[in-house]
């Protein structure tokens, strides 16, 4: 690299790392957040508090409830004996679920009749509610199979044998942690780039830079390199924590992962510099960073699948670099994808990177107003 | 109100009008974000691509597949043999496979327990679990139909009846939109104020302010009040969109909603001011605002991931996130009503956080130059 571009890069690094707070801000939060979010971000339920409303005193109801007591997912916290009590616990969010067994539970079962059990679930978080209902159904089904076998009820004509590929125990952590790797890499890239030009514009030093013999693309390289280098280093640290701390399997090749990381950083740095170059003040740069960051995360497929979005929004996601990076991360981590399978993800990233960087270089001299 | 304070607020308002980004933050940001997210964020999978393999077609298998085709949850694609279906699953062209083997009908009509092979792509564990639930639904209905064909009724030992309160149709949008309001208000609050004090430090106007007779309290009030009004405007806009665009029911009172929003906004503005006051440079304040606002509010607030399922130490950490209390109130007031046992403790926590942040800001902002 020509010495004068290197000098510019060094200056950018100094501007970024000069201040103790911004040095810390670059290193500590991403690592801390990965650990906290890695534990926090999960759709799996644990220790769901539930209340028992059992009007039956027979042995069958005790057997039935024992299955819930033995399940890791559920935790009994109260026994109630009226609908009103149950309602109060649900309403105040003390329990998520109330299991109501009627007075004839055991009698009905012994008479070879269906005994009904009511599960009342707090639907304020509807996703939690449907997952909890799935767990309840699974436990009820287990009880039914056992009871039918022990008491000669005959077998149903068919049964489901369900297997899940790539993630046999359906741990949502395996899905979420690679996603967080993408999230934090994006945040770091935005932090490094989105204010860098706006700050110089506000201080007036950008005009000075423009009258030097540097050409716009040289300034661009000088501004982009710190983002790429910091992003690569932090990305490596984050991947290491995902593998060594959270034990997410990394089945695919490192080459595929790093190729993805480099292309993704190119596009993220490009977007960040474009925002920064378009902004007149740091306030505007910060606003632009958020206006990109928030939709980029929410419409990436990180927590809610892109397939559930309406077609128009799905089309919009093709502009989102996070979308491609998440496919790469999950493919490499969990499905063992190599480089050859992922070109359809690398190329859009490279295209977004080149376009936004070109736009940023153009904006250096031709700002909107 | 005294004239000095009015003057300060006038100055702040002029600054807001001059750089329209503050108005954009309060009004454009919520509209854009709610539109994209309200339409874009959903956990309700529909028309999931599922491959079906039937080795030997019979009336029983036809009835099973017809059940899947009738369901709006599936988009069925038939494969001639299991290997092709597996290949399609590997290449992510389908999300799951349902396989009815050659001996399905023979076993179903004689011994029972004929296996239905189900394979799902488990990478997105939540999605996979939802898909499993859908297949179970189809299976249960098929059992019912088969029992009726044989002139009986299906009797399972335990017949589970479920009621999902507050959201019987299990529309994920009804719980995500109130939570989104909390995330968006977090951003508005922090973005509005994160740079305002740092900007004055950088430009030297803060020193000039110190030389005037205005007290520190008045300076802070002058900073908080205009942005508070802007933020509440953004809140009103968000609530209007939730009610009339996304048709989320509001079962509690609007008074409780806006009362808690006011408390939350004070806490969020206080946090922004704290960042700004502590950083003293817009650049550093901007970095911190990006890092500490959005992702924590997104992941640790209970907006999408349930706090009660997090490990104990993480649950404790969530208590320092103001959005957590606001999300709890919003989900309850929108979907359940005025449940005071939820509103009061969470409202008290918001009040405490607002006082804490604003108190620290007041302490840090003495008339000193270091």
Short mmCIF file of C-alpha atoms in Angstrom, two decimals, chain B residues 125-329:
data_model
loop_
_atom_site.label_atom_id
_atom_site.label_comp_id
_atom_site.label_asym_id
_atom_site.label_seq_id
_atom_site.Cartn_x
_atom_site.Cartn_y
_atom_site.Cartn_z
CA UNK B 125 -35.14 -24.31 16.42
CA UNK B 126 -38.19 -22.14 17.12
CA UNK B 127 -39.44 -22.44 13.58
CA UNK B 128 -38.79 -26.18 13.64
CA UNK B 129 -40.83 -26.55 16.81
CA UNK B 130 -43.72 -24.59 15.31
CA UNK B 131 -43.58 -26.84 12.25
CA UNK B 132 -43.69 -29.93 14.48
CA UNK B 133 -46.76 -28.51 16.18
CA UNK B 134 -48.48 -28.06 12.83
CA UNK B 135 -47.72 -31.64 11.78
CA UNK B 136 -49.10 -32.84 15.11
CA UNK B 137 -52.29 -30.91 14.41
CA UNK B 138 -52.70 -32.59 11.02
CA UNK B 139 -51.98 -35.97 12.57
CA UNK B 140 -54.56 -35.49 15.37
CA UNK B 141 -57.23 -34.48 12.87
CA UNK B 142 -56.40 -37.48 10.71
CA UNK B 143 -56.79 -39.82 13.70
CA UNK B 144 -60.19 -38.28 14.37
CA UNK B 145 -61.29 -38.77 10.77
CA UNK B 146 -60.04 -42.37 10.69
CA UNK B 147 -61.94 -43.15 13.89
CA UNK B 148 -65.12 -41.68 12.42
CA UNK B 149 -64.69 -43.73 9.24
CA UNK B 150 -64.69 -46.84 11.38
CA UNK B 151 -67.87 -45.71 13.01
CA UNK B 152 -66.44 -44.68 16.32
CA UNK B 153 -65.08 -41.61 18.02
CA UNK B 154 -61.48 -41.13 18.90
CA UNK B 155 -61.10 -41.55 22.61
CA UNK B 156 -57.80 -40.49 24.03
CA UNK B 157 -57.28 -41.03 27.74
CA UNK B 158 -56.66 -37.35 28.40
CA UNK B 159 -58.32 -34.83 26.16
CA UNK B 160 -56.35 -31.58 26.41
CA UNK B 161 -58.32 -28.39 26.04
CA UNK B 162 -56.29 -25.23 25.84
CA UNK B 163 -57.26 -21.64 26.30
CA UNK B 164 -54.81 -18.90 25.43
CA UNK B 165 -55.93 -15.88 27.37
CA UNK B 166 -55.58 -12.29 26.13
CA UNK B 167 -54.64 -13.43 22.64
CA UNK B 168 -56.86 -16.37 21.72
CA UNK B 169 -55.96 -16.24 18.03
CA UNK B 170 -52.26 -16.34 19.03
CA UNK B 171 -51.42 -13.44 16.73
CA UNK B 172 -47.76 -12.73 17.37
CA UNK B 173 -48.19 -9.20 16.04
CA UNK B 174 -50.42 -8.36 19.00
CA UNK B 175 -47.58 -8.94 21.40
CA UNK B 176 -44.74 -7.75 19.18
CA UNK B 177 -46.21 -4.33 18.32
CA UNK B 178 -46.57 -3.15 21.96
CA UNK B 179 -43.02 -4.36 22.59
CA UNK B 180 -41.80 -2.54 19.48
CA UNK B 181 -43.18 0.69 20.89
CA UNK B 182 -40.88 0.22 23.87
CA UNK B 183 -37.86 -0.42 21.64
CA UNK B 184 -38.65 2.58 19.46
CA UNK B 185 -39.20 4.85 22.47
CA UNK B 186 -35.82 3.74 23.84
CA UNK B 187 -34.18 4.85 20.62
CA UNK B 188 -36.10 8.13 20.49
CA UNK B 189 -35.26 8.98 24.09
CA UNK B 190 -31.56 8.26 23.80
CA UNK B 191 -31.09 9.68 20.31
CA UNK B 192 -32.80 12.95 21.15
CA UNK B 193 -30.56 13.76 24.07
CA UNK B 194 -27.39 11.70 23.66
CA UNK B 195 -25.61 14.46 21.80
CA UNK B 196 -27.17 17.67 23.15
CA UNK B 197 -24.87 18.29 26.11
CA UNK B 198 -21.78 16.89 24.39
CA UNK B 199 -22.45 19.21 21.45
CA UNK B 200 -22.41 22.25 23.70
CA UNK B 201 -19.22 21.11 25.40
CA UNK B 202 -17.54 20.64 22.04
CA UNK B 203 -18.60 24.03 20.74
CA UNK B 204 -17.73 25.82 23.94
CA UNK B 205 -21.26 27.13 24.40
CA UNK B 206 -21.59 25.22 27.64
CA UNK B 207 -18.93 27.38 29.20
CA UNK B 208 -20.79 30.41 27.96
CA UNK B 209 -23.99 29.11 29.58
CA UNK B 210 -22.16 28.71 32.87
CA UNK B 211 -21.21 32.34 32.83
CA UNK B 212 -24.89 33.36 32.73
CA UNK B 213 -27.12 33.62 35.80
CA UNK B 214 -29.16 30.52 34.87
CA UNK B 215 -28.91 27.72 37.38
CA UNK B 216 -27.87 24.18 36.49
CA UNK B 217 -31.40 22.99 37.25
CA UNK B 218 -32.79 25.39 34.70
CA UNK B 219 -30.26 24.29 32.09
CA UNK B 220 -31.26 20.67 32.58
CA UNK B 221 -34.98 21.43 32.57
CA UNK B 222 -34.47 23.44 29.43
CA UNK B 223 -32.86 20.38 27.86
CA UNK B 224 -35.39 17.81 29.09
CA UNK B 225 -38.74 19.55 28.53
CA UNK B 226 -38.61 20.22 24.76
CA UNK B 227 -37.40 16.72 24.02
CA UNK B 228 -39.99 15.28 26.40
CA UNK B 229 -42.73 16.96 24.40
CA UNK B 230 -41.24 15.66 21.14
CA UNK B 231 -40.91 12.15 22.57
CA UNK B 232 -44.52 12.08 23.80
CA UNK B 233 -45.60 13.17 20.33
CA UNK B 234 -43.71 10.18 18.92
CA UNK B 235 -45.40 7.94 21.49
CA UNK B 236 -48.87 9.19 20.52
CA UNK B 237 -48.06 8.51 16.89
CA UNK B 238 -46.88 4.98 17.69
CA UNK B 239 -49.98 4.17 19.74
CA UNK B 240 -52.24 5.52 16.99
CA UNK B 241 -50.51 3.26 14.46
CA UNK B 242 -50.73 0.24 16.75
CA UNK B 243 -54.46 0.75 17.24
CA UNK B 244 -55.65 1.78 13.80
CA UNK B 245 -53.11 0.29 11.45
CA UNK B 246 -52.25 -2.96 13.18
CA UNK B 247 -55.53 -3.36 15.07
CA UNK B 248 -53.88 -4.31 18.33
CA UNK B 249 -56.62 -4.20 21.00
CA UNK B 250 -56.21 -1.68 23.85
CA UNK B 251 -57.93 -3.24 26.84
CA UNK B 252 -56.48 -0.97 29.53
CA UNK B 253 -56.86 2.77 29.79
CA UNK B 254 -55.05 5.29 27.64
CA UNK B 255 -54.26 7.25 30.80
CA UNK B 256 -52.19 4.38 32.24
CA UNK B 257 -50.53 3.92 28.86
CA UNK B 258 -49.40 7.51 28.54
CA UNK B 259 -48.62 7.85 32.23
CA UNK B 260 -46.18 4.95 32.06
CA UNK B 261 -44.84 6.24 28.74
CA UNK B 262 -44.08 9.58 30.39
CA UNK B 263 -42.14 7.82 33.17
CA UNK B 264 -40.28 5.68 30.68
CA UNK B 265 -39.46 8.62 28.46
CA UNK B 266 -38.02 10.51 31.42
CA UNK B 267 -35.80 7.52 32.18
CA UNK B 268 -34.73 7.23 28.52
CA UNK B 269 -34.04 10.95 28.20
CA UNK B 270 -32.18 10.82 31.49
CA UNK B 271 -29.99 8.02 30.17
CA UNK B 272 -29.30 9.98 27.00
CA UNK B 273 -28.36 13.06 29.01
CA UNK B 274 -26.16 10.97 31.26
CA UNK B 275 -24.30 9.56 28.25
CA UNK B 276 -23.96 13.03 26.84
CA UNK B 277 -22.83 14.62 30.09
CA UNK B 278 -20.33 11.89 30.89
CA UNK B 279 -18.85 11.68 27.40
CA UNK B 280 -18.41 15.41 26.69
CA UNK B 281 -17.67 14.60 23.05
CA UNK B 282 -20.36 13.88 20.50
CA UNK B 283 -18.29 11.13 18.94
CA UNK B 284 -17.89 9.15 22.16
CA UNK B 285 -21.50 9.85 23.16
CA UNK B 286 -22.65 8.54 19.79
CA UNK B 287 -20.60 5.35 20.19
CA UNK B 288 -22.00 4.69 23.63
CA UNK B 289 -25.57 5.44 22.53
CA UNK B 290 -25.35 2.93 19.68
CA UNK B 291 -23.93 0.27 21.95
CA UNK B 292 -26.05 0.59 25.10
CA UNK B 293 -29.48 1.41 23.73
CA UNK B 294 -30.74 -0.68 20.85
CA UNK B 295 -29.45 -4.21 21.37
CA UNK B 296 -30.08 -4.36 25.12
CA UNK B 297 -33.62 -3.03 24.64
CA UNK B 298 -34.14 -5.50 21.82
CA UNK B 299 -32.83 -8.62 23.53
CA UNK B 300 -33.09 -8.06 27.29
CA UNK B 301 -36.46 -6.31 27.57
CA UNK B 302 -38.75 -9.30 27.12
CA UNK B 303 -39.93 -7.72 23.88
CA UNK B 304 -39.30 -10.94 21.99
CA UNK B 305 -37.34 -13.29 24.26
CA UNK B 306 -39.16 -14.22 27.46
CA UNK B 307 -37.26 -12.99 30.52
CA UNK B 308 -38.58 -15.76 32.73
CA UNK B 309 -36.76 -18.39 30.67
CA UNK B 310 -33.38 -16.70 30.99
CA UNK B 311 -30.79 -18.02 33.48
CA UNK B 312 -31.03 -16.40 36.92
CA UNK B 313 -27.95 -14.10 36.63
CA UNK B 314 -29.16 -12.80 33.28
CA UNK B 315 -32.61 -12.14 34.74
CA UNK B 316 -30.94 -9.99 37.36
CA UNK B 317 -29.07 -8.06 34.68
CA UNK B 318 -32.33 -7.31 32.87
CA UNK B 319 -33.43 -5.23 35.85
CA UNK B 320 -31.09 -2.43 34.77
CA UNK B 321 -32.84 -2.16 31.40
CA UNK B 322 -35.63 0.42 31.64
CA UNK B 323 -37.35 -1.02 28.57
CA UNK B 324 -38.02 -4.22 30.52
CA UNK B 325 -40.53 -2.50 32.80
CA UNK B 326 -42.12 -0.61 29.97
CA UNK B 327 -42.55 -3.75 27.86
CA UNK B 328 -44.29 -5.50 30.77
CA UNK B 329 -46.68 -2.58 31.20
#
